[in-house]
Short mmCIF file of C-alpha atoms in Angstrom, two decimals:
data_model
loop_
_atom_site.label_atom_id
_atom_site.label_comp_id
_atom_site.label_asym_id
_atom_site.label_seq_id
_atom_site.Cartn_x
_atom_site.Cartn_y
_atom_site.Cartn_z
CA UNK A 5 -68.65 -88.81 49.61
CA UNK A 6 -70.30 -87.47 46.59
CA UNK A 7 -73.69 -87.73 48.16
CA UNK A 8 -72.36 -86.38 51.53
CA UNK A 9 -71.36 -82.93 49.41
CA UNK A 10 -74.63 -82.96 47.65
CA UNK A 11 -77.06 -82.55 50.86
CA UNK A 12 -74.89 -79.51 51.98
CA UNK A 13 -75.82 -77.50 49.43
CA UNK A 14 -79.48 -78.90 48.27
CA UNK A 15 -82.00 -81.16 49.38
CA UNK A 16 -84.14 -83.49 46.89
CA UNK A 17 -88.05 -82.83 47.00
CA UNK A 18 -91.01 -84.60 44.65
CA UNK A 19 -90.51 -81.21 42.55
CA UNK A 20 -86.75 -81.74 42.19
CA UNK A 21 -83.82 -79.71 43.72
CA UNK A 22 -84.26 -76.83 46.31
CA UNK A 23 -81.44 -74.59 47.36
CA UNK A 24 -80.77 -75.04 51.00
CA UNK A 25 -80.08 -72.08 53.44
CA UNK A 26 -76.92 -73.13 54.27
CA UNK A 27 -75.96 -72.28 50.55
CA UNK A 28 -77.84 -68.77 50.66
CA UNK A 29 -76.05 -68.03 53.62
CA UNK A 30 -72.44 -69.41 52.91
CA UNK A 31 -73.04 -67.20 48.98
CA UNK A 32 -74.05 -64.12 51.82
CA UNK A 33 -71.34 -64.34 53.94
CA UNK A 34 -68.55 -64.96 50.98
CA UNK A 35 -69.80 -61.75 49.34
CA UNK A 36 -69.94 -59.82 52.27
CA UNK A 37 -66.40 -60.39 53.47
CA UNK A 38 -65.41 -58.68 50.10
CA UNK A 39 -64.77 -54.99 50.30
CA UNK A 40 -67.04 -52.99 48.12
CA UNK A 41 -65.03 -52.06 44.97
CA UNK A 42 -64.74 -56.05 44.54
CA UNK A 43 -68.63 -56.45 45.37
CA UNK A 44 -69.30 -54.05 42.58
CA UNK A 45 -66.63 -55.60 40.24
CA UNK A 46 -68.22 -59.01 40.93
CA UNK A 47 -71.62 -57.93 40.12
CA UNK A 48 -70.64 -55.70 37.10
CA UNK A 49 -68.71 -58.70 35.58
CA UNK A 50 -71.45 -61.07 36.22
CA UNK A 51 -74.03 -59.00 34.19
CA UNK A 52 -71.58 -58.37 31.24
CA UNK A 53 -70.86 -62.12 31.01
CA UNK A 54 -74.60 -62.81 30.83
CA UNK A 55 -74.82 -60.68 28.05
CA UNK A 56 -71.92 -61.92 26.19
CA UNK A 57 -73.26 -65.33 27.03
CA UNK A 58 -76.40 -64.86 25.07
CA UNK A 59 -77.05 -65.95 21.74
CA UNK A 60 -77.53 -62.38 19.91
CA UNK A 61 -81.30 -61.81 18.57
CA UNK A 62 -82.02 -62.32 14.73
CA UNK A 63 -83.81 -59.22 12.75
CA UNK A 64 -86.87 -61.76 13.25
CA UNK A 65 -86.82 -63.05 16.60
CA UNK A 66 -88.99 -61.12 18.19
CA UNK A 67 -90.88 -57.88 16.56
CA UNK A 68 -90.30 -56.19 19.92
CA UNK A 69 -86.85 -55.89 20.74
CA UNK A 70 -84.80 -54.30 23.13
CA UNK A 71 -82.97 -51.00 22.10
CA UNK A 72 -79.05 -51.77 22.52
CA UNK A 73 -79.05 -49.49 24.81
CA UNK A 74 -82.12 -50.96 26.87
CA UNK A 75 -79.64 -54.62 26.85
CA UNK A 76 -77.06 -52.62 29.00
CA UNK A 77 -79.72 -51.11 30.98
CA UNK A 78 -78.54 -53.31 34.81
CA UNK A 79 -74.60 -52.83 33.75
CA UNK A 80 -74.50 -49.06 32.85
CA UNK A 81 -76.80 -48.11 36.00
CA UNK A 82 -74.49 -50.03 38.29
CA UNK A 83 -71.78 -47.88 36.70
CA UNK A 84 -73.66 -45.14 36.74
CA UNK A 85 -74.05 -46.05 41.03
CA UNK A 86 -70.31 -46.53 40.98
CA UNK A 87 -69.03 -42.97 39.25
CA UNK A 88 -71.84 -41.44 42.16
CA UNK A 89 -70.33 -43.28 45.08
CA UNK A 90 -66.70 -42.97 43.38
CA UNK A 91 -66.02 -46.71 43.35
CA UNK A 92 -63.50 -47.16 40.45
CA UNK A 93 -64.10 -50.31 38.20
CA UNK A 94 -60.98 -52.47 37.93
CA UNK A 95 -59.69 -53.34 34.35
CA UNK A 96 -61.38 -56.64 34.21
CA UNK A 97 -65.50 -55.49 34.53
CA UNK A 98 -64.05 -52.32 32.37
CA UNK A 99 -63.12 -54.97 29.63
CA UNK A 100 -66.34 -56.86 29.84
CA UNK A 101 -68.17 -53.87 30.03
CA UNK A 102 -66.64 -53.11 26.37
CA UNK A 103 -67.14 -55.97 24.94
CA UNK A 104 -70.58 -56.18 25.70
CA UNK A 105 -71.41 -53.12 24.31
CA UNK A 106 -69.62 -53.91 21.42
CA UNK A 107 -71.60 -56.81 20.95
CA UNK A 108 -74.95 -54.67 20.44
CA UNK A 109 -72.88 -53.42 17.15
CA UNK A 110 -74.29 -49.35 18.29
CA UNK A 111 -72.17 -46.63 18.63
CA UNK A 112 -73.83 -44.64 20.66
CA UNK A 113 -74.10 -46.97 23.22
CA UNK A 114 -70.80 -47.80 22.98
CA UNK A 115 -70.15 -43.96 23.57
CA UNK A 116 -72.29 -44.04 25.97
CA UNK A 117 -70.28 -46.60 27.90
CA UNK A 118 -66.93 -45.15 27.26
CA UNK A 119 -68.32 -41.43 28.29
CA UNK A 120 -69.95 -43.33 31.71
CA UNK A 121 -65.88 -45.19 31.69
CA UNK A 122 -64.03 -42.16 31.47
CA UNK A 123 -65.78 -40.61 34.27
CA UNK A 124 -65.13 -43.37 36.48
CA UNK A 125 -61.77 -42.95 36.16
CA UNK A 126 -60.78 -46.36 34.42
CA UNK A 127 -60.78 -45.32 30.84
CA UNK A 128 -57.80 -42.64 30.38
CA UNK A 129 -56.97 -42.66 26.54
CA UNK A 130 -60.22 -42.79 24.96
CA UNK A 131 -60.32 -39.54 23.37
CA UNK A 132 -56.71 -38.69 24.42
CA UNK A 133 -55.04 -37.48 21.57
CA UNK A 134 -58.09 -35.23 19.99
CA UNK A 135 -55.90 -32.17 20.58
CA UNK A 136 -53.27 -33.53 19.29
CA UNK A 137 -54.86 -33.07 15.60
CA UNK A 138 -53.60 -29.95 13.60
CA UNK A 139 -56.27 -28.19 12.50
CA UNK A 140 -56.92 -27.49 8.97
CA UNK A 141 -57.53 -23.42 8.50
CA UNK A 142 -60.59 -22.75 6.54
CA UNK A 143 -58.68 -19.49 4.31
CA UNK A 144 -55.37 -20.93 1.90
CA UNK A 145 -54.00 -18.08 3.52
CA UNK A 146 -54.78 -19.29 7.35
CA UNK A 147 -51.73 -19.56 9.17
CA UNK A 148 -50.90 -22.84 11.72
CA UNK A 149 -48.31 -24.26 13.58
CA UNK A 150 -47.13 -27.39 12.08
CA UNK A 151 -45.69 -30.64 13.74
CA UNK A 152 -42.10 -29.82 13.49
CA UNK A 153 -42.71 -26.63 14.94
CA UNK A 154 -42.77 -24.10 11.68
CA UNK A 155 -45.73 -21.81 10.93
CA UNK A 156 -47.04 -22.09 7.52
CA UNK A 157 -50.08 -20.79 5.56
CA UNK A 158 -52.20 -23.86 5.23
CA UNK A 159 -51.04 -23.72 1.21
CA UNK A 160 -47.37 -24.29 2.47
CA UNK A 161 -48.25 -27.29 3.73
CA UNK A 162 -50.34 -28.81 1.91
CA UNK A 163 -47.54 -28.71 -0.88
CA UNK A 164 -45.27 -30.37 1.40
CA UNK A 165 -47.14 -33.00 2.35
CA UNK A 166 -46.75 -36.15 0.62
CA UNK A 167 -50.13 -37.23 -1.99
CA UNK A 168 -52.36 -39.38 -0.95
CA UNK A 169 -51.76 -42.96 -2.74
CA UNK A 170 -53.79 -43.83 -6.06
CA UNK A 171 -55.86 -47.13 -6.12
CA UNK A 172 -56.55 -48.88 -8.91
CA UNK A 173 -57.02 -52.44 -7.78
CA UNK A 174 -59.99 -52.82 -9.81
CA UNK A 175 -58.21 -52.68 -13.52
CA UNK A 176 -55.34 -54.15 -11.50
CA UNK A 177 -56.99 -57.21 -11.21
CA UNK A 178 -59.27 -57.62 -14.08
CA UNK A 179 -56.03 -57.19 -16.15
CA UNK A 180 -53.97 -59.78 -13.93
CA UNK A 181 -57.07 -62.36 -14.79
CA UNK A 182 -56.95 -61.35 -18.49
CA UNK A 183 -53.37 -62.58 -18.53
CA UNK A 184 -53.40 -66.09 -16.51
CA UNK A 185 -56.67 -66.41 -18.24
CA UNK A 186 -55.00 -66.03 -21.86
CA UNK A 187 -51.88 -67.76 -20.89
CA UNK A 188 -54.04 -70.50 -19.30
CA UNK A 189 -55.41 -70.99 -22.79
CA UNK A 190 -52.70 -70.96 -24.29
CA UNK A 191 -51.08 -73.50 -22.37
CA UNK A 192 -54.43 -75.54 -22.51
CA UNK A 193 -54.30 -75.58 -26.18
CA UNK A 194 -50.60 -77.11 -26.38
CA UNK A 195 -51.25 -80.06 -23.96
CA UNK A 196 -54.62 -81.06 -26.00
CA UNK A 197 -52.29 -80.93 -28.60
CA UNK A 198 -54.65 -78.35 -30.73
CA UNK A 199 -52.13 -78.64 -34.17
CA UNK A 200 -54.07 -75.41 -35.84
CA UNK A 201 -53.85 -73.22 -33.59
CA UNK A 202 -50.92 -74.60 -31.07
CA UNK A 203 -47.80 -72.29 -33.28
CA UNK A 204 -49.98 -69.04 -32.97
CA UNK A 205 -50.54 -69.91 -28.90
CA UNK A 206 -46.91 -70.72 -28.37
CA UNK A 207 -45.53 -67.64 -29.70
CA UNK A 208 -48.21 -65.31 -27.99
CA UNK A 209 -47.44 -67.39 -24.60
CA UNK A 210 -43.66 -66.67 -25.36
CA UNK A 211 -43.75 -63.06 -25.91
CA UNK A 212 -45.71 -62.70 -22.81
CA UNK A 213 -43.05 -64.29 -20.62
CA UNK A 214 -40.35 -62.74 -22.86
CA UNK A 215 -41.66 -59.49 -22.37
CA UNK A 216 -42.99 -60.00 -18.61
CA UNK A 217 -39.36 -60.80 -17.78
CA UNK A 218 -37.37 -57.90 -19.49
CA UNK A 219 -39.93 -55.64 -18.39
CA UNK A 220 -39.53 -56.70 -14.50
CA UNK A 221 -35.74 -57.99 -14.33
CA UNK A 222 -33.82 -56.06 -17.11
CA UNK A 223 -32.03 -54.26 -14.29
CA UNK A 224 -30.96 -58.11 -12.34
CA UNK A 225 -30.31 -59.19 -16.66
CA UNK A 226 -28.00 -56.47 -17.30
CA UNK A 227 -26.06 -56.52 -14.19
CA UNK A 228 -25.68 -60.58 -14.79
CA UNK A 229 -24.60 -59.89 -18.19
CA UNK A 230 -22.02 -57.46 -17.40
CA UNK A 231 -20.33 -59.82 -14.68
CA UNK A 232 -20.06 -62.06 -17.81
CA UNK A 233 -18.83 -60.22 -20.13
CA UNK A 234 -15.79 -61.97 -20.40
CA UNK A 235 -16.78 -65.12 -20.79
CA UNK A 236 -19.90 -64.38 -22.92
CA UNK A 237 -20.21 -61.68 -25.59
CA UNK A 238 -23.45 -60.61 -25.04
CA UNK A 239 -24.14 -56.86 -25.84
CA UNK A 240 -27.21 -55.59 -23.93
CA UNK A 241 -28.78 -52.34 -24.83
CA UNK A 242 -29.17 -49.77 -22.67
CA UNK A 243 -32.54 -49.66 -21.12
CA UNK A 244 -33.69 -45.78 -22.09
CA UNK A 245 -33.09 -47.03 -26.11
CA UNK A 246 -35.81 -50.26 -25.59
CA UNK A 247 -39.30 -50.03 -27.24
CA UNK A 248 -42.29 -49.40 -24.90
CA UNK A 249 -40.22 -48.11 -22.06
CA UNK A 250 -39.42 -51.70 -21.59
CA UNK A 251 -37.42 -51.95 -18.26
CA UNK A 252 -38.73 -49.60 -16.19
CA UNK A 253 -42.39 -52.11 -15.51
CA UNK A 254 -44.50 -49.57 -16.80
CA UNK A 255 -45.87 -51.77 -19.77
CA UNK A 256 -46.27 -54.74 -17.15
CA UNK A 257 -47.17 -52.72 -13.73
CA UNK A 258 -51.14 -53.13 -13.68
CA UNK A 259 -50.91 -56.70 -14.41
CA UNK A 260 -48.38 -57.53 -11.63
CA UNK A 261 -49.97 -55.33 -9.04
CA UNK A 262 -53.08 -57.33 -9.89
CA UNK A 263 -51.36 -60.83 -9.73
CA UNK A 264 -49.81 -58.97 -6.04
CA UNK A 265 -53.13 -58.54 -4.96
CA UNK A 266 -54.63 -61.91 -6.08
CA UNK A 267 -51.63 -64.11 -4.15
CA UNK A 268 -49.99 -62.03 -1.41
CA UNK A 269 -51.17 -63.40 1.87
CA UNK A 270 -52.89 -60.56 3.27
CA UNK A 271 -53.32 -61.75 6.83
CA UNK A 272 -50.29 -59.48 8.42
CA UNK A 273 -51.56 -56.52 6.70
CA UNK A 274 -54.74 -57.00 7.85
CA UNK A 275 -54.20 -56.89 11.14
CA UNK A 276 -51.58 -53.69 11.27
CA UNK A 277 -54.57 -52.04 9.41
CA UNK A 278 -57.18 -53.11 11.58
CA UNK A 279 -55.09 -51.99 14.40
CA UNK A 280 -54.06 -48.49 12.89
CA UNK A 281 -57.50 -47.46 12.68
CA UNK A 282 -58.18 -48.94 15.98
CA UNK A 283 -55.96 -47.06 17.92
CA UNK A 284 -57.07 -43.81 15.87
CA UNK A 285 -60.74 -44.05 16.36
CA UNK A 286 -60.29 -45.14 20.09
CA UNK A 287 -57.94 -42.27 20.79
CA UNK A 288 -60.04 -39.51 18.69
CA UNK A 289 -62.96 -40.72 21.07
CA UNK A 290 -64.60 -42.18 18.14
CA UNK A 291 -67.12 -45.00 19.28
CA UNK A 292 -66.76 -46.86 16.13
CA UNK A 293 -63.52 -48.51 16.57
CA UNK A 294 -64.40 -51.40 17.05
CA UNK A 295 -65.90 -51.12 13.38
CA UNK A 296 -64.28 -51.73 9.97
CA UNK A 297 -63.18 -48.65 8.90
CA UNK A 298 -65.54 -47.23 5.73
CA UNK A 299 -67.43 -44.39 3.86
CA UNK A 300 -70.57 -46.43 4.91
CA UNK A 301 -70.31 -46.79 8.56
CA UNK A 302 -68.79 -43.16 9.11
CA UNK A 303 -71.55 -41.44 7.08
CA UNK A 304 -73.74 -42.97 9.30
CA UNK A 305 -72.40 -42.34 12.52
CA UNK A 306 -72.08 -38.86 11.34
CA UNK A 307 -75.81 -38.82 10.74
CA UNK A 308 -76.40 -40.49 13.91
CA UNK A 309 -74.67 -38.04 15.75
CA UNK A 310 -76.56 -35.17 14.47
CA UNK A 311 -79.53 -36.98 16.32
CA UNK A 312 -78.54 -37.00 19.90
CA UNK A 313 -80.96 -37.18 22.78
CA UNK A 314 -82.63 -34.26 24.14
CA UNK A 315 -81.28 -35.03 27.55
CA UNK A 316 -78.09 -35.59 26.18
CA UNK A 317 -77.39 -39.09 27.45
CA UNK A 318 -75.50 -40.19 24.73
CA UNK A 319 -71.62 -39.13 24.73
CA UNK A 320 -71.42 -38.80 21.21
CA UNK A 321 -70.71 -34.97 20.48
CA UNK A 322 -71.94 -34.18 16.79
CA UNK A 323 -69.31 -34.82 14.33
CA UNK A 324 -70.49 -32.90 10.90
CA UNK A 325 -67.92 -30.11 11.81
CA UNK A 326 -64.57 -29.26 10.50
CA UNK A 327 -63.31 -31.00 13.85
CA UNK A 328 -65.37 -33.98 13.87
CA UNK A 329 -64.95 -34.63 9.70
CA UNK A 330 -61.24 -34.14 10.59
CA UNK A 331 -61.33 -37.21 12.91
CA UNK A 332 -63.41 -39.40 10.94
CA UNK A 333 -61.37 -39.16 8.04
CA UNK A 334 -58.18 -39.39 10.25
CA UNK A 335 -60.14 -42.62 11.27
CA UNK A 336 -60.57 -43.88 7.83
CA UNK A 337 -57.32 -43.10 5.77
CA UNK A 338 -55.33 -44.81 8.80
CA UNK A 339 -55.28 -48.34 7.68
CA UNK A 340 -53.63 -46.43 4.25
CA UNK A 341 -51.54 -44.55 6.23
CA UNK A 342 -50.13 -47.85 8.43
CA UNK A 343 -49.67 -49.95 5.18
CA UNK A 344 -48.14 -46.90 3.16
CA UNK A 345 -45.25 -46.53 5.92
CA UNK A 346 -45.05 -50.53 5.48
CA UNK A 347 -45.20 -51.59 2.06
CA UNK A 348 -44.67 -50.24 -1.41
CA UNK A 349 -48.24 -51.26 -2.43
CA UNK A 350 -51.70 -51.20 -0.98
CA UNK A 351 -53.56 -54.29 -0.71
CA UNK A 352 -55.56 -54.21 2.31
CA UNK A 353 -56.48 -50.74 2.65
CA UNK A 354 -58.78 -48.39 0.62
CA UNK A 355 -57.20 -44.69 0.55
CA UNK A 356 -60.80 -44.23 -1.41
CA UNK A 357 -62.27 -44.49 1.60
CA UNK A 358 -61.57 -40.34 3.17
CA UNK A 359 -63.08 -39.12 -0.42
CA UNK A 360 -66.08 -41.49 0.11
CA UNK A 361 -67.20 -40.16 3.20
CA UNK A 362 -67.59 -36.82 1.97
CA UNK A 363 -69.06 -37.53 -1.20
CA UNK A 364 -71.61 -39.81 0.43
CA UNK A 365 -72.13 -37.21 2.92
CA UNK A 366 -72.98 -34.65 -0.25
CA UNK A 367 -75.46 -37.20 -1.57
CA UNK A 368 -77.77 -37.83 1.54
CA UNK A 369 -77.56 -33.99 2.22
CA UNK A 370 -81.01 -33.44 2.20
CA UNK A 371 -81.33 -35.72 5.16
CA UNK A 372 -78.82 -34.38 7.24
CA UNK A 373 -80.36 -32.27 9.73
CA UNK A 374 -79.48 -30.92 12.72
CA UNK A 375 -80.27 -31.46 16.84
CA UNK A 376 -82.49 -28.22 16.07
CA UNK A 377 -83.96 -29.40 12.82
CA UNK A 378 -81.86 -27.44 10.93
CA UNK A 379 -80.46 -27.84 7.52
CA UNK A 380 -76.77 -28.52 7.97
CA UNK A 381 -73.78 -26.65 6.30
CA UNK A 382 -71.46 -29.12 3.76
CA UNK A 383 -68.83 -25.89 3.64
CA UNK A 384 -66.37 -28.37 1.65
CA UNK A 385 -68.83 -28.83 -1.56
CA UNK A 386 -68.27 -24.59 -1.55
CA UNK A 387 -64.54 -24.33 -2.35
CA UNK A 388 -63.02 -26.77 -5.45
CA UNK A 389 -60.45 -29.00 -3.88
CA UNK A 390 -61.87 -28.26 -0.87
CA UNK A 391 -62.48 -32.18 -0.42
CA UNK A 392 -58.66 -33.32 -1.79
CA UNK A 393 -57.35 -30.73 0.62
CA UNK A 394 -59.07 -32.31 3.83
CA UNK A 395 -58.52 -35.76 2.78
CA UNK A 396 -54.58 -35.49 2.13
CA UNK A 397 -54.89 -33.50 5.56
CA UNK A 398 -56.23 -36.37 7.13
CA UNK A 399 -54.09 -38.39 5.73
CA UNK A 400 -50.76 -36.97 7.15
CA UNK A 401 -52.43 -36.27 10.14
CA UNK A 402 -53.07 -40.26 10.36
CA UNK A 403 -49.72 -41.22 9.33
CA UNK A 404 -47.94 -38.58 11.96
CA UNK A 405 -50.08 -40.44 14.71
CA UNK A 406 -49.33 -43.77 13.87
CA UNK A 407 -45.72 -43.05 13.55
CA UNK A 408 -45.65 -41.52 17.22
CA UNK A 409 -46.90 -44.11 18.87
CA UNK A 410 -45.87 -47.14 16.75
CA UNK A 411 -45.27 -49.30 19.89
CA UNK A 412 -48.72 -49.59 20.92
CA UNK A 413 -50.36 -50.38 17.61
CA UNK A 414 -47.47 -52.93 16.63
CA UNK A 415 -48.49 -54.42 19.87
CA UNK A 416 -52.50 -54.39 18.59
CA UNK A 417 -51.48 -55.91 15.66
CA UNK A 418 -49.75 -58.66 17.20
CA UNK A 419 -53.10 -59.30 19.69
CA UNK A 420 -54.94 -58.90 16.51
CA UNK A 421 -52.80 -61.59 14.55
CA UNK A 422 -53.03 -64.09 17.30
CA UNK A 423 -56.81 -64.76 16.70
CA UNK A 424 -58.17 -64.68 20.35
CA UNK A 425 -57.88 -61.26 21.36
CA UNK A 426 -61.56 -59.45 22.20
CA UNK A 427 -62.34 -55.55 21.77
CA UNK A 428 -61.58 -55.65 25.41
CA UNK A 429 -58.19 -56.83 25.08
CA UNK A 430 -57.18 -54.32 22.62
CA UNK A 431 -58.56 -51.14 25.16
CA UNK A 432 -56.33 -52.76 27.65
CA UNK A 433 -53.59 -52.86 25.77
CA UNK A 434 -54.05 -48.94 24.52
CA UNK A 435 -55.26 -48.34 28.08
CA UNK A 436 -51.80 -49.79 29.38
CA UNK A 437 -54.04 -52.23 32.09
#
């Protein structure tokens, strides 16, 4: 039976195994009896599963390598043949088509995939909610219409607007180490049984219990003591008349926001961050978004974009204006913005990360040009507090979209946390597919 199924489909020669007609023709006739919207799907599938399928090239492989845009060349001129004959792509070739442009880790050619997408029809929210943004006004003075329907002078505003959240995390946890590293010792030296030295160890690593607890609990302390005042005499002072503003964790703070960072489990918050600044670079029509959000990769796709092809190819508008800087640092202080609204303290995200952008952007001015050759204008590095002004912008601006459309990034977050989800998966799921 086996052998009977074999000769229908290839016949055995002294140079090994030939395809037979019959298969040619049966492949022919099955492909032909599709309509053509599936024909194309098939095909455009096909060539983005090669891709994917393909071990990606080391820096040494070969010292002529494609461009990443040159790897898409067959699926984006299929596409391109599709958006002429107006043959829409289903979801499915739209999701490989995403992922393998993902894979050549470019944004321009994944903007130039999205751009070729959106014309096609398939792709809807890329770009979506750009005019949603409220625009900064360049004067204090300027005048704008603000989410809850008000006009305010851009001053107004920015005093009502909540501050952007301080990180420390560095002396946070170099001062959490300094403490498990000097109790450590301490408790090292009492179970070698160290006789010198073992009194002066016990009493530090007593005080900094001692002083650890009151400092945290004195509030959960008093309240016991209180309920047991009748059956213990215990007077407990109040907590404004203790040394050191002990009581209120100000003496203990750094150290347990370091010893937060060190063993909170930061997988959850991960993935809500991830998936906050997801959604906002997909809907700005940023083509980093598949990217982990930082000062780094946004300074240069804002260089990159400066450099777009004379035949303007590439759908990646310039972004070194006060529109474009908005979004990319709407892009970057998301994941701050997500875990913010979430949790007391940040962990995952970096709200460093708005400031960085700009500041890297100062450094490299000299080789920031623009499409004409031109030097380009860094109008923030003109006006003091020009820079905190954008970046708490941003930041609201973030936190406003994220809280408007919480539904769709809670349900990233949960593709996210599940481990199998591809870029493609998550544009369905903002796409609604």
């Amino acid at each position: 039976r086996r052998g009977k199924s074999f000769s229908l489909f290839a016949e055995k020669s002294e140079e090994g195994l030939i395809l037979n007609e019959d298969l040619k023709s049966t492949l022919a006739s099955a492909f032909s009896s599709l309509d053509v919207t599936d024909q194309y799907d098939a095909v455009l599938t096909g060539l983005c599963a090669k891709i994917l399928d393909e071990e990606s090239p080391t820096e040494d492989a070969s010292p002529i390598a494609p461009t990443p845009i040159a790897v898409l060349d067959d699926p984006i001129k299929l596409l391109q043949e599709m958006n002429k004959r107006r043959v829409r792509a289903s979801p499915r070739s739209l999701m490989a088509l995403v992922d393998a442009a993902v894979k050549t880790e470019d944004a321009a050619t994944v903007a130039e995939v999205l751009s070729l997408s959106r014309k096609n029809g398939g792709v809807k929210q890329y770009g979506q909610l750009q005019s949603s943004l409220t625009a900064l006004p360049a004067a204090p003075t300027g005048r704008v219409r603000c989410p809850d329907g008000k006009i305010r002078s851009r001053q107004q505003r920015l005093d009502q607007l909540a501050d952007v959240p301080t990180d420390e995390r560095g002396t946070e946890v170099a001062s959490a180490l300094a403490v498990l590293s000097a109790g450590g010792f301490c408790i090292l030296t009492n179970w070698l049984g160290m006789d010198d030295i073992t009194p002066f160890t016990s009493t530090f690593l007593t005080s900094m219990i001692v002083v650890g607890v009151v400092d945290n609990f004195y509030d959960v302390i008093a309240f016991v003591a209180r309920l047991a005042k009748d059956k213990v005499q215990i007077q407990i002072p109040e907590k404004d008349t203790l040394p050191l503003n002990l009581g209120s964790g100000q003496v203990t703070g750094t150290v347990v926001r370091g010893l937060t960072r060190i063993m909170s489990p930061e997988t959850e918050r991960d993935c809500q961050c991830e998936a906050a600044a997801f959604y906002a670079a997909y809907t700005l029509g940023l083509p980093c978004f598949a990217f982990r959000p930082n000062a780094l990769e946004g300074a240069v796709l804002v260089a990159e974009s400066l450099k777009m092809n004379d035949d303007k190819s590439v759908g990646l508008d310039p972004l070194l204006s006060d529109t474009g800087l908005m979004k990319m640092l709407v892009w970057l202080m998301a994941p701050a913005a997500m875990e913010s609204s979430k949790h007391p303290q940040l962990i995952v995200s970096d709200p460093r990360e708005g400031q960085g952008l700009l500041v890297r952007l100062e450094d490299k001015a000299d080789l920031l040009v623009s499409e004409k050759g031109n030097p380009v204008d860094l109008w923030w590095t003109e006006k003091e507090g020009e820079l905190q002004d954008m970046v708490k912008w941003a930041y609201t601006e973030a936190d406003l979209m994220l809280r408007s459309n919480k539904e769709v990034v809670q349900e990233l977050s949960e593709r996210l946390a599940s481990g199998a989800a591809t870029v493609g998966d998550l544009v369905a799921v903002v796409e609604g597919w």
